[in-house]
Tab-separated table of C-alpha atoms in Angstrom:
chain	number	residue	atom	x	y	z
A	17	UNK	CA	20.084	70.102	-0.168
A	18	UNK	CA	16.342	70.364	-0.810
A	19	UNK	CA	16.607	67.445	-3.214
A	20	UNK	CA	18.735	65.262	-0.921
A	21	UNK	CA	16.320	65.473	2.015
A	22	UNK	CA	13.342	63.849	0.238
A	23	UNK	CA	15.644	61.132	-1.114
A	24	UNK	CA	16.955	60.411	2.373
A	25	UNK	CA	13.428	60.264	3.798
A	26	UNK	CA	12.404	57.959	0.948
A	27	UNK	CA	15.307	55.577	1.637
A	28	UNK	CA	14.508	55.567	5.351
A	29	UNK	CA	10.867	54.745	4.666
A	30	UNK	CA	11.922	51.920	2.375
A	31	UNK	CA	14.199	50.437	5.041
A	32	UNK	CA	11.507	50.668	7.703
A	33	UNK	CA	8.994	49.099	5.378
A	34	UNK	CA	11.393	46.269	4.636
A	35	UNK	CA	11.874	45.454	8.305
A	36	UNK	CA	8.133	45.343	8.880
A	37	UNK	CA	7.427	42.976	5.994
A	38	UNK	CA	6.522	39.364	6.916
A	39	UNK	CA	9.023	36.534	6.580
A	40	UNK	CA	9.226	34.958	3.111
A	41	UNK	CA	6.774	32.069	2.859
A	42	UNK	CA	7.600	28.657	1.374
A	43	UNK	CA	6.735	28.284	-2.277
A	44	UNK	CA	6.513	25.225	-4.515
A	45	UNK	CA	9.835	26.271	-6.022
A	46	UNK	CA	11.437	25.099	-2.773
A	47	UNK	CA	10.504	21.550	-3.725
A	48	UNK	CA	13.596	19.920	-5.177
A	49	UNK	CA	13.097	17.276	-7.887
A	50	UNK	CA	14.679	13.912	-7.157
A	51	UNK	CA	15.471	11.131	-9.580
A	52	UNK	CA	12.977	8.283	-9.457
A	53	UNK	CA	15.798	5.742	-9.743
A	54	UNK	CA	17.973	7.484	-7.145
A	55	UNK	CA	19.180	5.049	-4.476
A	56	UNK	CA	17.980	7.252	-1.609
A	57	UNK	CA	14.548	7.698	-3.175
A	58	UNK	CA	14.184	3.954	-3.786
A	59	UNK	CA	15.148	3.237	-0.187
A	60	UNK	CA	12.691	5.775	1.226
A	61	UNK	CA	9.970	4.507	-1.115
A	62	UNK	CA	10.567	0.968	0.161
A	63	UNK	CA	10.298	2.053	3.799
A	64	UNK	CA	7.180	4.117	3.035
A	65	UNK	CA	5.468	1.143	1.389
A	66	UNK	CA	6.398	-1.108	4.318
A	67	UNK	CA	4.648	1.323	6.665
A	68	UNK	CA	1.620	1.643	4.393
A	69	UNK	CA	1.150	-2.135	4.412
A	70	UNK	CA	1.630	-2.349	8.197
A	71	UNK	CA	-0.975	0.344	8.753
A	72	UNK	CA	-3.677	-1.600	6.882
A	73	UNK	CA	-6.057	-4.175	8.342
A	74	UNK	CA	-7.709	-5.438	5.143
A	75	UNK	CA	-6.612	-6.441	1.677
A	76	UNK	CA	-3.379	-7.713	0.222
A	77	UNK	CA	0.180	-6.465	0.582
A	78	UNK	CA	1.121	-3.923	-2.085
A	79	UNK	CA	4.468	-4.222	-3.853
A	80	UNK	CA	6.502	-1.424	-5.414
A	81	UNK	CA	6.460	-1.535	-9.201
A	82	UNK	CA	8.203	1.801	-9.736
A	83	UNK	CA	8.647	5.301	-8.336
A	84	UNK	CA	6.596	7.570	-10.569
A	85	UNK	CA	7.469	10.957	-9.060
A	86	UNK	CA	9.626	12.287	-6.222
A	87	UNK	CA	10.153	15.718	-4.646
A	88	UNK	CA	12.182	16.777	-1.623
A	89	UNK	CA	11.418	19.715	0.685
A	90	UNK	CA	14.328	20.513	2.997
A	91	UNK	CA	13.314	21.806	6.414
A	92	UNK	CA	14.770	24.252	8.936
A	93	UNK	CA	14.479	21.366	11.377
A	94	UNK	CA	17.170	18.861	10.297
A	95	UNK	CA	15.682	16.548	7.752
A	96	UNK	CA	13.504	16.602	4.646
A	97	UNK	CA	9.922	15.881	3.725
A	98	UNK	CA	9.645	13.702	0.618
A	99	UNK	CA	6.575	13.748	-1.618
A	100	UNK	CA	6.511	10.342	-3.320
A	101	UNK	CA	4.226	8.924	-5.996
A	102	UNK	CA	4.490	5.142	-6.205
A	103	UNK	CA	3.054	2.716	-8.747
A	104	UNK	CA	2.113	-0.492	-6.941
A	105	UNK	CA	1.022	-4.073	-7.619
A	106	UNK	CA	-0.998	-6.370	-5.385
A	107	UNK	CA	0.700	-9.535	-4.100
A	108	UNK	CA	-0.581	-12.909	-2.866
A	109	UNK	CA	0.165	-11.993	0.784
A	110	UNK	CA	-2.605	-10.727	3.014
A	111	UNK	CA	-1.732	-7.657	5.092
A	112	UNK	CA	-2.517	-9.604	8.289
A	113	UNK	CA	0.464	-11.831	7.527
A	114	UNK	CA	2.722	-8.834	8.293
A	115	UNK	CA	5.090	-9.992	5.556
A	116	UNK	CA	7.393	-7.553	3.830
A	117	UNK	CA	6.325	-6.701	0.305
A	118	UNK	CA	9.736	-7.913	-0.876
A	119	UNK	CA	8.956	-11.409	0.415
A	120	UNK	CA	5.635	-11.561	-1.433
A	121	UNK	CA	5.016	-12.684	-4.990
A	122	UNK	CA	2.996	-10.370	-7.221
A	123	UNK	CA	-0.052	-11.806	-8.921
A	124	UNK	CA	-0.094	-13.191	-12.442
A	125	UNK	CA	-1.121	-10.712	-15.115
A	126	UNK	CA	-4.651	-12.041	-15.569
A	127	UNK	CA	-5.495	-11.473	-11.892
A	128	UNK	CA	-3.435	-8.347	-11.285
A	129	UNK	CA	-4.589	-5.439	-9.169
A	130	UNK	CA	-2.531	-2.316	-9.735
A	131	UNK	CA	-2.598	1.337	-8.842
A	132	UNK	CA	-0.919	4.369	-7.385
A	133	UNK	CA	0.006	5.627	-3.922
A	134	UNK	CA	0.987	9.086	-2.777
A	135	UNK	CA	3.009	9.365	0.396
A	136	UNK	CA	4.572	12.099	2.513
A	137	UNK	CA	7.683	10.685	4.143
A	138	UNK	CA	9.860	12.533	6.670
A	139	UNK	CA	13.558	11.651	6.731
A	140	UNK	CA	16.084	12.762	9.339
A	141	UNK	CA	19.337	10.880	8.787
A	142	UNK	CA	21.307	12.328	11.745
A	143	UNK	CA	18.543	11.272	14.166
A	144	UNK	CA	17.825	8.033	12.260
A	145	UNK	CA	14.161	8.930	11.848
A	146	UNK	CA	12.026	7.611	8.995
A	147	UNK	CA	8.388	8.581	9.488
A	148	UNK	CA	5.390	8.078	7.215
A	149	UNK	CA	3.388	11.280	7.710
A	150	UNK	CA	0.423	10.422	5.475
A	151	UNK	CA	-0.563	8.331	2.472
A	152	UNK	CA	-3.446	7.505	0.150
A	153	UNK	CA	-3.696	4.801	-2.529
A	154	UNK	CA	-6.097	3.929	-5.331
A	155	UNK	CA	-6.009	0.494	-6.994
A	156	UNK	CA	-8.026	-1.315	-9.654
A	157	UNK	CA	-8.133	-4.809	-11.175
A	158	UNK	CA	-6.550	-5.205	-14.588
A	159	UNK	CA	-8.895	-4.812	-17.555
A	160	UNK	CA	-10.790	-8.095	-18.046
A	161	UNK	CA	-11.516	-7.149	-21.641
A	162	UNK	CA	-7.822	-6.704	-22.468
A	163	UNK	CA	-6.882	-9.903	-20.647
A	164	UNK	CA	-9.547	-11.827	-22.546
A	165	UNK	CA	-8.156	-10.497	-25.829
A	166	UNK	CA	-4.707	-11.917	-25.028
A	167	UNK	CA	-5.711	-14.937	-22.921
A	168	UNK	CA	-9.305	-16.030	-23.531
A	169	UNK	CA	-8.823	-19.212	-21.455
A	170	UNK	CA	-7.537	-17.455	-18.327
A	171	UNK	CA	-9.759	-17.553	-15.216
A	172	UNK	CA	-12.286	-14.726	-15.062
A	173	UNK	CA	-12.881	-12.875	-11.780
A	174	UNK	CA	-16.306	-13.262	-10.245
A	175	UNK	CA	-18.144	-11.955	-7.220
A	176	UNK	CA	-16.908	-13.245	-3.860
A	177	UNK	CA	-20.448	-13.068	-2.499
A	178	UNK	CA	-21.401	-16.267	-0.660
A	179	UNK	CA	-24.862	-15.993	-2.184
A	180	UNK	CA	-23.268	-17.494	-5.306
A	181	UNK	CA	-23.753	-21.251	-4.746
A	182	UNK	CA	-20.544	-22.155	-6.631
A	183	UNK	CA	-18.429	-19.790	-4.510
A	184	UNK	CA	-20.018	-21.062	-1.285
A	185	UNK	CA	-19.532	-24.684	-2.325
A	186	UNK	CA	-15.875	-24.152	-3.288
A	187	UNK	CA	-15.102	-22.417	0.014
A	188	UNK	CA	-16.940	-24.794	2.337
A	189	UNK	CA	-15.851	-28.022	0.658
A	190	UNK	CA	-12.193	-27.001	0.329
A	191	UNK	CA	-12.117	-25.924	3.996
A	192	UNK	CA	-13.791	-29.198	4.988
A	193	UNK	CA	-11.013	-31.035	3.167
A	194	UNK	CA	-8.383	-29.053	5.069
A	195	UNK	CA	-10.088	-29.684	8.422
A	196	UNK	CA	-10.241	-33.383	7.645
A	197	UNK	CA	-6.465	-33.459	7.164
A	198	UNK	CA	-5.783	-31.355	10.260
A	199	UNK	CA	-4.583	-33.422	13.221
A	200	UNK	CA	-6.070	-31.227	15.954
A	201	UNK	CA	-7.211	-27.684	15.231
A	202	UNK	CA	-10.292	-26.995	13.189
A	203	UNK	CA	-10.992	-23.790	11.285
A	204	UNK	CA	-14.110	-21.924	10.286
A	205	UNK	CA	-14.799	-19.556	7.416
A	206	UNK	CA	-14.596	-15.806	8.042
A	207	UNK	CA	-15.230	-14.487	4.541
A	208	UNK	CA	-14.338	-15.065	0.889
A	209	UNK	CA	-12.227	-12.194	-0.424
A	210	UNK	CA	-11.484	-13.325	-3.999
A	211	UNK	CA	-13.195	-15.625	-6.446
A	212	UNK	CA	-12.762	-16.562	-10.098
A	213	UNK	CA	-14.077	-19.158	-12.516
A	214	UNK	CA	-12.701	-21.106	-15.462
A	215	UNK	CA	-13.794	-23.962	-17.692
A	216	UNK	CA	-11.203	-26.713	-17.368
A	217	UNK	CA	-12.674	-30.154	-18.106
A	218	UNK	CA	-15.851	-28.773	-16.581
A	219	UNK	CA	-16.819	-25.746	-14.486
A	220	UNK	CA	-14.085	-24.685	-12.079
A	221	UNK	CA	-14.258	-22.202	-9.211
A	222	UNK	CA	-11.268	-20.739	-7.382
A	223	UNK	CA	-11.598	-18.932	-4.052
A	224	UNK	CA	-9.421	-17.194	-1.476
A	225	UNK	CA	-10.837	-16.807	2.004
A	226	UNK	CA	-9.900	-15.903	5.570
A	227	UNK	CA	-10.287	-18.464	8.349
A	228	UNK	CA	-10.204	-18.413	12.129
A	229	UNK	CA	-9.874	-21.117	14.728
A	230	UNK	CA	-13.044	-23.023	15.503
A	231	UNK	CA	-13.989	-23.669	19.153
A	232	UNK	CA	-14.263	-27.344	18.223
A	233	UNK	CA	-11.297	-29.663	17.819
A	234	UNK	CA	-11.186	-32.816	15.784
A	235	UNK	CA	-11.268	-35.015	18.883
A	236	UNK	CA	-14.446	-33.444	20.227
A	237	UNK	CA	-17.798	-35.038	19.692
A	238	UNK	CA	-20.987	-33.511	18.305
A	239	UNK	CA	-21.719	-32.081	21.758
A	240	UNK	CA	-19.147	-29.324	21.109
A	241	UNK	CA	-20.606	-25.826	20.899
A	242	UNK	CA	-20.682	-24.676	17.307
A	243	UNK	CA	-20.565	-20.979	18.168
A	244	UNK	CA	-17.820	-19.193	16.307
A	245	UNK	CA	-14.986	-17.789	18.374
A	246	UNK	CA	-14.347	-14.050	18.581
A	247	UNK	CA	-10.753	-14.454	17.456
A	248	UNK	CA	-9.403	-12.522	14.512
A	249	UNK	CA	-8.567	-14.267	11.224
A	250	UNK	CA	-5.519	-16.502	11.608
A	251	UNK	CA	-4.899	-17.567	8.031
A	252	UNK	CA	-5.639	-17.301	4.338
A	253	UNK	CA	-6.757	-20.347	2.379
A	254	UNK	CA	-6.908	-20.902	-1.353
A	255	UNK	CA	-9.310	-23.526	-2.555
A	256	UNK	CA	-10.621	-24.802	-5.863
A	257	UNK	CA	-13.515	-26.966	-6.938
A	258	UNK	CA	-13.571	-28.506	-10.408
A	259	UNK	CA	-16.392	-30.722	-11.560
A	260	UNK	CA	-16.640	-33.267	-14.341
A	261	UNK	CA	-20.001	-34.989	-14.594
A	262	UNK	CA	-20.615	-36.263	-11.048
A	263	UNK	CA	-16.981	-36.189	-9.978
A	264	UNK	CA	-15.571	-33.342	-7.873
A	265	UNK	CA	-11.903	-32.417	-7.678
A	266	UNK	CA	-11.057	-30.300	-4.646
A	267	UNK	CA	-7.754	-28.706	-3.716
A	268	UNK	CA	-6.812	-26.491	-0.785
A	269	UNK	CA	-3.745	-24.790	0.705
A	270	UNK	CA	-3.619	-22.502	3.731
A	271	UNK	CA	-1.057	-19.976	4.915
A	272	UNK	CA	-1.287	-19.063	8.591
A	273	UNK	CA	-0.263	-15.688	9.913
A	274	UNK	CA	2.543	-15.359	12.413
A	275	UNK	CA	1.441	-13.980	15.762
A	276	UNK	CA	2.363	-10.312	16.153
A	277	UNK	CA	1.711	-10.223	19.893
A	278	UNK	CA	4.948	-10.003	21.940
A	279	UNK	CA	5.566	-12.320	24.868
A	280	UNK	CA	5.015	-10.843	28.365
A	281	UNK	CA	7.815	-8.413	29.222
A	282	UNK	CA	9.192	-8.582	25.674
A	283	UNK	CA	9.239	-5.757	23.171
A	284	UNK	CA	7.611	-6.182	19.800
A	285	UNK	CA	10.458	-6.114	17.244
A	286	UNK	CA	8.104	-4.991	14.494
A	287	UNK	CA	7.471	-1.754	16.379
A	288	UNK	CA	11.093	-0.848	17.013
A	289	UNK	CA	12.926	-1.788	13.871
A	290	UNK	CA	12.776	-0.946	10.215
A	291	UNK	CA	12.059	-3.629	7.613
A	292	UNK	CA	14.939	-6.018	8.236
A	293	UNK	CA	14.917	-7.528	4.768
A	294	UNK	CA	14.832	-4.288	2.775
A	295	UNK	CA	18.414	-4.793	1.511
A	296	UNK	CA	17.250	-7.939	-0.319
A	297	UNK	CA	15.848	-5.738	-3.064
A	298	UNK	CA	18.144	-5.920	-6.058
A	299	UNK	CA	17.797	-2.200	-6.783
A	300	UNK	CA	20.112	0.221	-4.928
A	301	UNK	CA	18.742	1.180	-1.534
A	302	UNK	CA	19.448	3.751	1.142
A	303	UNK	CA	22.640	2.797	2.973
A	304	UNK	CA	22.005	4.907	6.071
A	305	UNK	CA	21.517	3.613	9.611
A	306	UNK	CA	18.387	1.742	10.639
A	307	UNK	CA	15.479	3.998	11.647
A	308	UNK	CA	14.961	4.767	15.300
A	309	UNK	CA	11.932	3.748	17.301
A	310	UNK	CA	8.798	5.693	16.396
A	311	UNK	CA	6.447	6.214	19.366
A	312	UNK	CA	2.862	5.002	19.286
A	313	UNK	CA	1.652	8.569	18.675
A	314	UNK	CA	3.205	8.406	15.208
A	315	UNK	CA	0.234	6.826	13.479
A	316	UNK	CA	0.160	7.498	9.731
A	317	UNK	CA	-3.101	8.705	8.261
A	318	UNK	CA	-4.264	7.142	5.048
A	319	UNK	CA	-6.337	4.566	3.230
A	320	UNK	CA	-6.389	2.302	0.183
A	321	UNK	CA	-9.341	2.795	-2.140
A	322	UNK	CA	-10.422	-0.104	-4.344
A	323	UNK	CA	-12.124	0.890	-7.597
A	324	UNK	CA	-13.742	-1.361	-10.219
A	325	UNK	CA	-12.301	-2.356	-13.573
A	326	UNK	CA	-11.978	0.703	-15.811
A	327	UNK	CA	-14.141	-1.037	-18.426
A	328	UNK	CA	-16.949	-1.285	-15.880
A	329	UNK	CA	-16.908	2.477	-15.368
A	330	UNK	CA	-16.519	3.532	-18.972
A	331	UNK	CA	-17.092	0.535	-21.276
A	332	UNK	CA	-15.097	0.662	-24.484
A	333	UNK	CA	-13.724	4.110	-23.705
A	334	UNK	CA	-11.325	3.629	-20.792
A	335	UNK	CA	-8.450	4.945	-22.897
A	336	UNK	CA	-10.126	8.373	-22.912
A	337	UNK	CA	-9.759	8.699	-19.182
A	338	UNK	CA	-6.879	10.810	-17.948
A	339	UNK	CA	-4.536	9.681	-15.139
A	340	UNK	CA	-6.374	11.707	-12.497
A	341	UNK	CA	-9.708	10.195	-13.537
A	342	UNK	CA	-8.389	6.626	-13.756
A	343	UNK	CA	-6.472	6.724	-10.454
A	344	UNK	CA	-7.782	9.663	-8.427
A	345	UNK	CA	-5.323	9.870	-5.532
A	346	UNK	CA	-5.531	12.989	-3.381
A	347	UNK	CA	-3.169	13.662	-0.491
A	348	UNK	CA	-3.335	17.153	0.927
A	349	UNK	CA	-2.849	17.745	4.630
A	350	UNK	CA	-3.253	21.414	3.761
A	351	UNK	CA	-4.479	23.521	0.857
A	352	UNK	CA	-2.553	26.554	2.057
A	353	UNK	CA	0.136	27.281	-0.577
A	354	UNK	CA	2.286	28.787	2.194
A	355	UNK	CA	2.214	25.493	4.064
A	356	UNK	CA	1.176	24.593	7.599
A	357	UNK	CA	3.194	23.442	10.595
A	358	UNK	CA	2.831	19.876	11.865
A	359	UNK	CA	4.017	19.023	15.368
A	360	UNK	CA	6.551	16.169	15.245
A	361	UNK	CA	8.041	16.704	18.711
A	362	UNK	CA	7.231	13.105	19.665
A	363	UNK	CA	9.854	11.926	17.160
A	364	UNK	CA	12.629	13.621	19.129
A	365	UNK	CA	14.035	13.326	22.627
A	366	UNK	CA	13.905	16.378	24.850
A	367	UNK	CA	11.349	19.062	25.677
A	368	UNK	CA	12.098	21.305	22.695
A	369	UNK	CA	9.189	21.599	20.268
A	370	UNK	CA	9.785	20.473	16.703
A	371	UNK	CA	7.630	21.561	13.773
A	372	UNK	CA	7.496	20.154	10.249
A	373	UNK	CA	6.289	22.518	7.533
A	374	UNK	CA	3.972	20.696	5.144
A	375	UNK	CA	3.153	22.065	1.700
A	376	UNK	CA	0.298	20.878	-0.525
A	377	UNK	CA	1.212	17.797	-2.531
A	378	UNK	CA	2.734	18.976	-5.864
A	379	UNK	CA	0.275	18.622	-8.720
A	380	UNK	CA	1.351	20.775	-11.647
A	381	UNK	CA	5.102	20.997	-11.225
A	382	UNK	CA	7.066	19.758	-14.206
A	383	UNK	CA	9.700	17.242	-13.184
A	384	UNK	CA	13.059	18.186	-14.770
A	385	UNK	CA	14.802	14.902	-13.931
A	386	UNK	CA	14.219	11.354	-15.078
A	387	UNK	CA	10.832	10.169	-13.859
A	388	UNK	CA	9.087	7.798	-13.717
A	389	UNK	CA	11.688	5.201	-12.860
A	390	UNK	CA	12.030	1.750	-14.445
A	391	UNK	CA	9.180	-0.633	-13.654
A	392	UNK	CA	9.551	-4.147	-12.262
A	393	UNK	CA	6.601	-5.233	-14.407
A	394	UNK	CA	6.753	-3.372	-17.702
A	395	UNK	CA	3.361	-4.481	-19.038
A	396	UNK	CA	1.248	-1.438	-19.974
A	397	UNK	CA	-1.772	-3.314	-18.601
A	398	UNK	CA	-0.559	-2.777	-15.026
A	399	UNK	CA	0.992	0.675	-15.311
A	400	UNK	CA	-1.194	3.639	-14.352
A	401	UNK	CA	-1.440	6.214	-17.158
């Protein structure tokens, strides 16, 4: 009996201690690996990239080259938080055009800009919610040295600074040619955003620049005020100026952005619907219902960082740089390994509070399933290490 009493007291103390222990905390092991070529993952990656492009105000639309990594964290609240790593390529479309990345052509290899995005994407299929929680991207131009080794005659990128007389001349003269052809509206230069040069039959300069409507029309006389309007850019023009002796050869083409402002009393479709043309992608996509309306409070947090050519940072030794040095993309809403709660009540109807538990973005977990997925452009020159 004397031996049984201490054992009973010990068992009782153990039970009491167990009830007073805190709830188990989330650990990285709760992150489930997902296949990078899985149809659901590809669909969510496509929606995430659509939202990244819509959130931006500068630069060109990014296109999905491949899914590099994917993890799923299932929540107590119905739904899952996906941690996606996407390899991306820059297209010819400016983000102000509001075009889907699937409707935009990626750039030729010699002028490619490529990189990596990390995104946290919340998915709730029963409630038809697809919500980009946060994102960050890092992109760089393709190595000029490597391009020159394979294509020495390809155009070479140059500074888009208007202090370069060739860039200024190409932009102003090509825009003047467009205005001369225009029947009514006239346009003025906002800024040059890309420039390159090439020797054709003489020096050639190629420019891409944003334009906005000029307060003057073609029918107005010289008495028109030449003050620039306060309107936002309305189009992207591509111009070239090639010179042979005293002769100049000028070309120009402009793409004008569709107005995103809804008519009075009319809802803006872009704010209430998912990307309508997502199913056009030839790869398998998510077959679930269209996402529900996301209120204006649901503003994703993120940015796209543009870095110089790797050869400019570490000449002749860019191969020695690891993936984190070459494309440093950080996305941590928290550094707490136990995770932190994020209020997502605005995504749901009703007064009940909804919390999303966010863990730090996985960094060292080994992916046991097939990743990265197949790339659209398989050239090693545009694939992050």
